[in-house]
XYZ file of C-alpha atoms in Angstrom:
573
model
C 0.000 0.000 0.000
C 2.897 2.379 -0.596
C 1.636 5.621 -1.982
C -1.926 4.890 -0.833
C -2.038 7.774 1.611
C -1.943 10.522 -1.072
C -4.894 8.857 -2.768
C -6.953 8.188 0.371
C -6.776 10.633 3.279
C -8.286 8.011 5.605
C -4.999 6.026 5.613
C -2.880 7.230 8.508
C 0.478 5.934 7.264
C 2.022 3.787 4.554
C 1.343 0.088 4.988
C 2.749 -2.829 3.047
C 0.592 -5.489 4.689
C -1.892 -7.143 2.345
C -5.628 -7.544 2.675
C -6.844 -10.767 4.227
C -9.205 -12.285 1.658
C -11.765 -14.814 2.832
C -14.036 -16.389 0.214
C -13.758 -13.291 -1.986
C -15.113 -11.091 0.823
C -12.814 -8.180 1.452
C -12.647 -8.537 5.217
C -9.516 -6.711 6.211
C -7.323 -7.258 9.235
C -3.976 -5.404 9.361
C -5.016 -2.287 7.452
C -7.743 -1.399 9.949
C -5.376 -0.198 12.620
C -3.604 2.171 10.203
C -6.782 4.134 9.471
C -8.156 7.298 11.003
C -11.451 7.156 12.903
C -13.383 7.884 9.714
C -11.722 4.984 7.912
C -12.408 2.504 10.685
C -16.046 3.529 10.805
C -16.287 3.321 7.012
C -14.981 -0.244 7.177
C -17.698 -1.218 9.686
C -20.393 0.486 7.581
C -19.284 -1.286 4.390
C -19.054 -4.626 6.186
C -22.563 -4.259 7.616
C -23.921 -3.053 4.278
C -22.387 -6.088 2.566
C -23.887 -8.512 5.100
C -27.276 -6.778 5.011
C -27.483 -6.824 1.222
C -26.323 -10.433 0.849
C -27.920 -11.706 4.080
C -24.784 -13.776 4.650
C -25.639 -13.361 8.334
C -29.136 -12.904 9.781
C -30.082 -9.216 9.633
C -30.368 -8.965 13.420
C -26.922 -10.509 13.947
C -25.379 -8.027 11.517
C -27.136 -5.241 13.421
C -25.200 -6.225 16.564
C -21.773 -5.858 14.920
C -21.318 -2.254 16.207
C -21.346 -3.652 19.768
C -18.392 -5.863 18.808
C -16.461 -3.611 16.449
C -16.933 -0.006 17.571
C -15.363 -0.466 21.041
C -12.601 -2.888 19.936
C -11.549 -0.624 17.057
C -11.583 2.514 19.179
C -14.468 4.180 17.342
C -16.961 4.457 20.232
C -16.973 3.167 23.823
C -19.550 0.504 24.625
C -21.379 2.839 27.029
C -22.268 4.974 24.003
C -22.999 2.099 21.619
C -25.225 -0.174 23.706
C -27.873 2.415 24.716
C -28.607 2.986 21.013
C -30.321 -0.406 20.890
C -33.253 0.653 23.025
C -33.953 4.318 22.515
C -37.432 5.771 22.999
C -38.032 5.211 19.273
C -37.711 1.465 19.866
C -40.292 1.706 22.660
C -42.695 3.465 20.281
C -42.186 0.683 17.740
C -42.638 -1.978 20.424
C -45.905 -0.387 21.571
C -47.226 -0.523 18.001
C -46.274 -4.189 17.696
C -47.935 -5.083 21.014
C -51.121 -3.273 20.000
C -51.068 -5.197 16.718
C -50.721 -8.454 18.683
C -53.877 -7.639 20.641
C -55.795 -6.854 17.440
C -54.725 -10.158 15.892
C -55.380 -12.103 19.120
C -59.089 -11.239 19.087
C -59.644 -11.234 15.291
C -60.521 -7.560 15.053
C -58.506 -7.214 11.839
C -60.634 -9.830 10.057
C -63.866 -8.110 11.120
C -62.558 -4.804 9.721
C -61.543 -6.455 6.427
C -64.887 -8.188 5.843
C -66.853 -5.069 6.792
C -64.983 -2.968 4.219
C -65.561 -5.614 1.525
C -69.289 -5.659 2.348
C -69.382 -1.892 1.842
C -67.467 -1.617 -1.451
C -69.321 -4.416 -3.273
C -68.101 -7.339 -5.356
C -67.441 -5.963 -8.835
C -63.764 -6.697 -9.605
C -62.566 -3.075 -9.612
C -64.484 -2.235 -6.432
C -63.232 -5.408 -4.757
C -59.641 -4.523 -5.676
C -60.233 -1.073 -4.173
C -61.722 -2.671 -1.059
C -58.748 -5.019 -0.728
C -56.319 -2.119 -1.119
C -58.138 0.142 1.350
C -58.343 -2.621 3.938
C -54.731 -3.734 3.486
C -53.390 -0.183 3.663
C -55.424 0.676 6.764
C -54.390 -2.481 8.615
C -50.726 -2.052 7.679
C -50.777 1.403 9.274
C -50.968 -0.450 12.592
C -50.022 -4.077 11.909
C -46.893 -5.254 10.143
C -47.039 -5.342 6.342
C -46.274 -9.066 6.428
C -49.079 -9.915 8.873
C -51.550 -7.824 6.867
C -50.696 -9.601 3.613
C -50.794 -13.042 5.228
C -54.246 -12.305 6.646
C -55.762 -10.722 3.507
C -54.638 -13.268 0.890
C -56.820 -16.155 2.173
C -59.824 -13.804 2.220
C -59.058 -12.741 -1.360
C -58.706 -16.354 -2.534
C -62.043 -17.331 -0.961
C -63.809 -14.455 -2.734
C -62.104 -15.232 -6.041
C -63.103 -18.887 -5.881
C -66.717 -17.871 -5.321
C -66.515 -15.458 -8.253
C -64.624 -17.576 -10.794
C -64.452 -21.121 -9.485
C -61.359 -23.239 -9.061
C -58.062 -21.686 -10.211
C -56.811 -24.877 -11.875
C -60.045 -25.133 -13.846
C -59.587 -21.593 -15.099
C -56.039 -22.375 -16.200
C -57.255 -25.427 -18.122
C -60.028 -23.442 -19.796
C -57.521 -20.771 -20.821
C -55.637 -23.463 -22.813
C -58.561 -24.143 -25.134
C -56.892 -22.043 -27.857
C -54.014 -24.538 -27.994
C -56.378 -27.430 -28.707
C -57.589 -27.161 -32.330
C -59.824 -30.223 -32.000
C -61.633 -28.701 -29.034
C -61.032 -31.742 -26.841
C -60.329 -29.675 -23.757
C -63.784 -28.187 -23.951
C -65.349 -31.378 -22.719
C -62.856 -31.805 -19.879
C -63.612 -28.805 -17.700
C -66.379 -26.935 -19.470
C -68.992 -28.476 -17.206
C -67.496 -26.905 -14.084
C -67.014 -23.653 -15.936
C -70.631 -23.595 -17.017
C -71.714 -24.116 -13.403
C -69.677 -21.071 -12.401
C -71.253 -18.980 -15.130
C -74.795 -20.159 -14.534
C -74.958 -23.106 -16.934
C -74.799 -21.254 -20.279
C -73.412 -23.090 -23.290
C -70.245 -21.372 -24.557
C -68.029 -21.939 -27.551
C -64.385 -22.884 -26.891
C -63.283 -19.397 -27.934
C -65.708 -17.752 -25.491
C -64.553 -20.098 -22.752
C -60.919 -19.181 -23.437
C -61.529 -15.423 -23.466
C -63.585 -15.485 -20.295
C -61.016 -17.659 -18.510
C -58.161 -15.363 -19.562
C -60.075 -12.342 -18.272
C -60.760 -14.047 -14.964
C -57.103 -15.088 -14.589
C -56.057 -11.471 -15.153
C -58.466 -10.267 -12.473
C -57.174 -13.011 -10.141
C -53.627 -11.714 -10.608
C -54.819 -8.167 -9.924
C -56.331 -9.297 -6.621
C -53.157 -11.056 -5.513
C -50.784 -8.275 -6.501
C -52.772 -5.365 -5.063
C -52.608 -6.656 -1.469
C -48.816 -6.559 -0.858
C -48.551 -3.276 -2.757
C -51.284 -1.655 -0.655
C -49.678 -2.999 2.536
C -46.359 -1.381 1.599
C -48.079 1.916 0.778
C -50.186 1.919 3.952
C -47.174 1.367 6.211
C -45.813 4.789 5.264
C -48.795 6.672 6.745
C -47.866 6.289 10.429
C -44.578 6.382 12.297
C -45.200 2.896 13.681
C -46.366 1.492 10.341
C -42.907 0.484 9.127
C -39.386 0.467 10.545
C -37.820 3.080 8.180
C -40.162 5.769 9.523
C -38.878 5.154 13.040
C -35.269 5.124 11.842
C -35.858 8.588 10.404
C -37.090 10.004 13.699
C -34.331 8.220 15.638
C -31.576 9.569 13.406
C -33.142 13.027 13.413
C -32.882 13.039 17.210
C -29.258 11.927 16.964
C -28.137 14.375 14.278
C -30.477 17.265 14.986
C -31.566 17.105 18.641
C -33.116 20.574 18.431
C -35.554 19.522 15.699
C -38.985 18.592 17.068
C -40.972 18.803 13.827
C -41.447 15.053 13.365
C -43.778 13.188 15.699
C -46.699 10.817 15.264
C -49.253 13.584 14.625
C -47.231 15.726 12.228
C -46.049 12.686 10.271
C -49.633 11.422 9.924
C -50.866 14.785 8.672
C -48.159 14.771 6.002
C -48.051 11.091 5.038
C -51.732 10.111 5.180
C -52.809 12.329 2.228
C -49.779 11.053 0.315
C -50.877 7.478 1.039
C -54.435 8.186 -0.165
C -53.249 9.796 -3.420
C -50.786 7.020 -4.188
C -53.334 4.361 -3.269
C -55.860 5.881 -5.667
C -53.487 6.098 -8.655
C -52.187 2.605 -7.845
C -55.780 1.307 -7.889
C -56.373 2.933 -11.286
C -53.168 1.384 -12.670
C -53.766 -2.127 -11.290
C -57.434 -2.135 -12.315
C -56.525 -0.930 -15.799
C -53.761 -3.504 -16.177
C -55.760 -6.459 -14.904
C -59.157 -5.854 -16.457
C -61.067 -4.386 -13.558
C -61.945 -1.101 -15.283
C -64.909 -1.540 -17.614
C -68.522 -0.463 -17.997
C -69.575 -2.883 -15.254
C -67.906 -0.610 -12.716
C -70.889 1.752 -12.673
C -73.598 -0.114 -14.640
C -75.450 -3.126 -13.284
C -75.896 -5.934 -15.799
C -77.961 -9.076 -15.330
C -75.718 -11.711 -16.867
C -73.528 -14.648 -15.867
C -70.970 -12.441 -14.141
C -73.723 -10.839 -12.093
C -74.701 -14.291 -10.827
C -71.086 -15.010 -9.837
C -70.867 -11.625 -8.101
C -74.007 -12.420 -6.111
C -72.393 -15.687 -5.041
C -69.266 -13.835 -3.913
C -71.383 -11.355 -1.973
C -73.053 -14.263 -0.203
C -69.641 -15.678 0.749
C -68.571 -12.355 2.296
C -71.865 -12.035 4.162
C -71.600 -15.600 5.439
C -68.010 -15.121 6.667
C -69.032 -11.922 8.436
C -72.003 -13.619 10.115
C -69.716 -16.386 11.371
C -67.830 -13.774 13.397
C -71.004 -13.110 15.386
C -71.659 -9.878 17.282
C -68.753 -7.924 18.709
C -67.858 -9.436 22.074
C -66.475 -7.680 25.131
C -62.835 -8.399 24.221
C -63.181 -7.079 20.662
C -64.938 -3.978 21.904
C -62.267 -3.363 24.525
C -59.408 -3.779 22.019
C -61.239 -1.461 19.607
C -61.559 1.155 22.353
C -57.877 0.991 23.321
C -56.820 0.956 19.678
C -58.787 4.135 18.960
C -57.510 5.706 22.188
C -53.946 4.730 21.199
C -54.287 6.482 17.829
C -56.022 9.597 19.208
C -53.517 10.155 22.024
C -50.538 9.744 19.691
C -52.092 12.065 17.141
C -53.056 14.807 19.600
C -49.956 14.809 21.827
C -48.279 17.562 19.812
C -49.789 17.855 16.314
C -48.021 21.214 15.702
C -50.984 22.947 14.009
C -52.854 23.119 17.353
C -51.766 22.855 20.972
C -51.560 19.238 22.108
C -52.227 17.673 25.506
C -48.488 17.411 26.231
C -48.564 21.007 27.556
C -50.020 19.616 30.806
C -46.637 18.014 31.534
C -43.094 19.329 31.755
C -41.797 20.262 28.326
C -39.910 17.401 26.697
C -40.879 14.854 29.355
C -43.745 13.046 27.587
C -43.038 11.587 24.152
C -44.923 9.307 21.755
C -43.116 6.347 23.336
C -44.537 7.183 26.783
C -48.044 7.422 25.319
C -47.763 4.083 23.546
C -46.355 2.196 26.531
C -49.084 3.529 28.850
C -51.838 2.206 26.570
C -50.306 -1.217 25.907
C -49.592 -1.712 29.617
C -53.336 -1.595 30.269
C -53.883 -4.499 27.854
C -51.995 -6.858 30.179
C -54.430 -6.472 33.080
C -57.720 -5.344 31.501
C -60.155 -8.330 31.507
C -61.204 -9.965 28.251
C -64.630 -10.883 29.656
C -67.177 -8.574 31.200
C -66.671 -8.787 34.972
C -69.665 -9.655 37.123
C -70.702 -6.910 39.551
C -72.635 -9.337 41.729
C -69.373 -10.552 43.256
C -68.834 -7.149 44.891
C -72.063 -7.510 46.877
C -72.009 -11.278 47.414
C -68.537 -12.883 47.740
C -70.108 -16.322 47.217
C -71.595 -15.372 43.864
C -69.943 -16.853 40.779
C -67.599 -14.583 38.869
C -66.256 -14.799 35.332
C -62.734 -16.235 35.075
C -60.101 -13.547 34.821
C -58.220 -13.608 31.483
C -56.466 -10.387 30.393
C -56.766 -9.000 26.876
C -53.155 -9.883 26.193
C -50.589 -12.189 27.760
C -46.832 -11.760 27.703
C -46.485 -15.245 26.191
C -48.553 -14.114 23.215
C -46.409 -10.993 22.822
C -43.223 -13.066 22.875
C -44.597 -15.211 20.061
C -45.930 -12.377 17.886
C -43.462 -9.496 18.231
C -40.585 -9.626 15.692
C -37.773 -8.900 18.130
C -35.235 -9.073 15.313
C -36.641 -5.833 13.872
C -36.062 -4.050 17.180
C -32.415 -5.163 17.090
C -32.246 -4.014 13.483
C -33.492 -0.569 14.496
C -30.891 -0.445 17.249
C -28.131 -1.408 14.829
C -29.154 1.449 12.587
C -29.047 3.949 15.421
C -25.665 2.620 16.567
C -24.286 2.932 13.035
C -25.574 6.498 12.766
C -24.001 7.367 16.120
C -20.668 5.944 14.976
C -20.787 7.883 11.693
C -21.534 11.095 13.589
C -18.951 10.677 16.363
C -16.127 9.464 14.089
C -16.641 12.227 11.540
C -17.366 9.775 8.712
C -20.686 11.410 7.857
C -18.985 14.812 7.576
C -16.182 13.321 5.467
C -18.698 11.759 3.051
C -20.667 14.999 2.945
C -17.541 16.884 1.938
C -17.136 14.633 -1.108
C -20.734 15.238 -2.175
C -20.195 18.950 -2.754
C -20.518 18.662 -6.579
C -24.156 17.688 -6.099
C -24.810 21.226 -4.892
C -25.297 22.192 -8.546
C -28.420 19.990 -8.795
C -31.687 21.891 -8.095
C -33.215 20.633 -4.816
C -36.521 19.637 -6.469
C -34.617 17.472 -8.963
C -32.466 16.074 -6.145
C -35.654 14.913 -4.359
C -36.700 12.925 -7.443
C -33.216 11.451 -7.897
C -32.881 10.484 -4.227
C -36.326 8.858 -4.133
C -35.669 6.991 -7.385
C -32.250 5.755 -6.242
C -33.513 4.539 -2.861
C -36.585 2.881 -4.434
C -34.326 1.009 -6.883
C -31.772 -0.006 -4.240
C -34.413 -1.337 -1.869
C -35.631 -3.746 -4.563
C -32.549 -5.837 -3.768
C -32.015 -5.120 -0.053
C -34.108 -4.832 3.100
C -35.830 -1.455 3.319
C -34.652 -1.108 6.915
C -31.039 -1.815 5.976
C -31.292 0.539 2.984
C -32.421 3.541 5.005
C -29.890 2.814 7.773
C -27.068 2.900 5.232
C -28.094 5.972 3.263
C -29.864 8.306 5.713
C -26.659 9.664 7.353
C -25.179 10.331 3.913
C -28.347 12.109 2.773
C -28.352 14.233 5.942
C -24.779 15.350 5.289
C -25.602 16.045 1.651
C -28.439 18.363 2.703
C -26.140 20.228 5.088
C -23.462 20.640 2.446
C -25.848 22.083 -0.136
C -27.610 24.252 2.496
C -31.009 22.572 2.065
C -33.408 21.722 4.875
C -32.385 18.132 5.798
C -36.022 17.036 5.985
C -36.415 17.952 2.304
C -34.074 15.085 1.379
C -34.543 12.699 4.324
C -38.347 12.349 4.187
C -38.490 11.322 0.472
C -35.663 8.840 1.036
C -37.507 7.307 4.002
C -40.788 6.930 2.127
C -39.087 5.815 -1.075
C -37.436 2.839 0.614
C -40.918 1.392 1.264
C -41.740 1.512 -2.450
C -40.301 -1.896 -3.394
C -42.756 -3.338 -5.903
C -40.815 -4.968 -8.735
C -39.411 -8.240 -7.379
C -40.701 -11.051 -5.154
C -37.603 -10.773 -2.950
C -38.024 -7.019 -2.431
C -40.304 -7.348 0.610
C -41.862 -10.201 2.625
C -45.392 -9.192 1.435
C -44.252 -9.521 -2.196
C -42.794 -12.948 -1.404
C -46.018 -14.130 0.256
C -48.125 -13.090 -2.749
C -45.639 -14.643 -5.191
C -45.648 -17.906 -3.217
C -49.329 -18.364 -4.123
C -48.018 -19.776 -7.420
C -50.246 -17.704 -9.714
C -48.016 -14.633 -10.094
C -44.934 -14.613 -12.295
C -41.856 -12.431 -11.926
C -42.701 -10.621 -15.164
C -46.127 -9.716 -13.714
C -44.504 -8.037 -10.711
C -41.847 -6.297 -12.827
C -44.420 -4.977 -15.303
C -46.756 -3.737 -12.582
C -44.056 -2.634 -10.131
C -42.051 -0.562 -12.594
C -44.955 1.808 -13.171
C -45.788 1.694 -9.445
C -42.284 2.955 -8.672
C -42.677 5.818 -11.147
C -46.088 6.745 -9.721
C -44.677 6.618 -6.188
C -41.753 8.909 -7.049
C -44.129 11.410 -8.669
C -46.495 11.332 -5.672
C -43.649 11.841 -3.166
C -42.253 14.749 -5.201
C -45.736 16.296 -5.345
C -46.211 15.962 -1.590
C -42.795 17.406 -0.729
C -43.252 20.435 -2.971
C -46.814 21.284 -1.936
C -48.175 20.692 1.561
C -44.905 19.249 2.884
C -43.092 22.445 1.896
C -45.374 24.516 4.132
C -45.801 22.019 6.970
C -42.079 21.678 7.657
C -40.963 25.074 6.223
C -38.716 23.237 3.797
C -37.958 26.366 1.741
C -35.641 27.714 4.457
C -32.471 26.348 6.026
C -33.434 25.839 9.699
C -31.544 26.988 12.784
C -31.652 23.473 14.257
C -29.387 22.255 11.442
C -26.771 25.008 11.820
C -24.856 23.744 14.886
C -23.945 20.534 13.069
C -23.012 22.512 9.987
C -20.426 24.449 11.941
C -18.454 21.263 12.670
C -18.499 19.520 9.335
C -15.081 20.834 8.312
C -12.877 19.019 10.726
């Protein structure tokens, strides 16, 4: 490595020792201790990025590497690294996960889903809209993966009542490849039952089956996409949102613009707009948009739609009336959302003014509500016992048990959040973030509005191949430094990057919801690429629109804020 120092300022002195190569991974050993603090931290960041992108180690295990490497390499002492793994942001995330566990425990999510489907109707386009609305709403509070896993069986049951068996449809769609018409006699009987018993020619059978297969694909693909979109609307909806607020508190402790209420006011309209254009695109692509959307026709499809409506009604009746436990969880869920929203919504005075300033955060609010779930009874208590100790009383079972929480909460995601915060702390303390920001100075020539589009597009493309949590952990510190260098409000770049990393629509491996839908066996990779490519473009446009309209005024993004100036004064080290 003679002569390396003039080329790389992170090398402290000349070094002739070689890299230690293990299975083509460039895991270095001797060079590390000849680097400045920035170089050592850069090595850890690259190593973690490599493991996160390749998943050579479990994501949570990679997230714990800062505990091993930062202290031993002299980057940060352990007393500064370890607390990053359970900041108040992690408590807010944990409270959302526990609330979701209670909702799933008592089946409230299924009741909500079936009720929405009863309201929207059973025409294909309206059903797709109902599926998307339900999935997006549930994923605001539940995990995207749990929402998709719950909605897909409901969708398949409705589709089977509408179109019959999937394998039969696939066989009927092959009629065109059978010039003798032999396949007509194989499955046409079942097909005719689905369509009310009408006699159809092989060509009519084929066309109808192809249309129904397209609609089936539209149903399956809209659910994971809507779950990913819906998770962006609340801070607890997806991990990247919480990483944003955690890193904002680390880099810009004076900034208090982002909390549950202010984020919801900004992100919820964005979610609605994107959901609507996504519905138009998916319905157009998969045959849901036609004259039947607004006009009632009495034909074979109408008979199938009536059958599907009966299935939804029957499933809803099986749930029975709302019991005491469901009502209690509904009450605490609504209270949870209202208290988080009204704590400090910025546009009006919140209830936090009744406490010492800075003492009560969203995490405190969330933990208070979920703590009640562990002792509030799941059955209506009998008041007779208070007056007659010998009277029978209902058995005491709380709304939620800790055993259930242990089984349902994805603890690995909490470790992943902590690893992100630890990495950000190391980048800040070592000066790596400032060093990277200094090398991004040429990007100052790019207009900020164009930079927003480029950042969102880059993050959305990168997250197709890597975990969205890992993606935002890696790039958010760099984006923050870029904003400081070009004298732009950091939120103007950091918010689009955070939302963009949830827009992974093109590949089955991009997100767990995509993988679950793809595992149904009916979707092909080309279906997801074709649909997801346009979804990414629509998402980038929607984010750019939001940032340059109501987001600009909500967060005063047109000015460089005072809370970002103290950090700016230390970037040139």
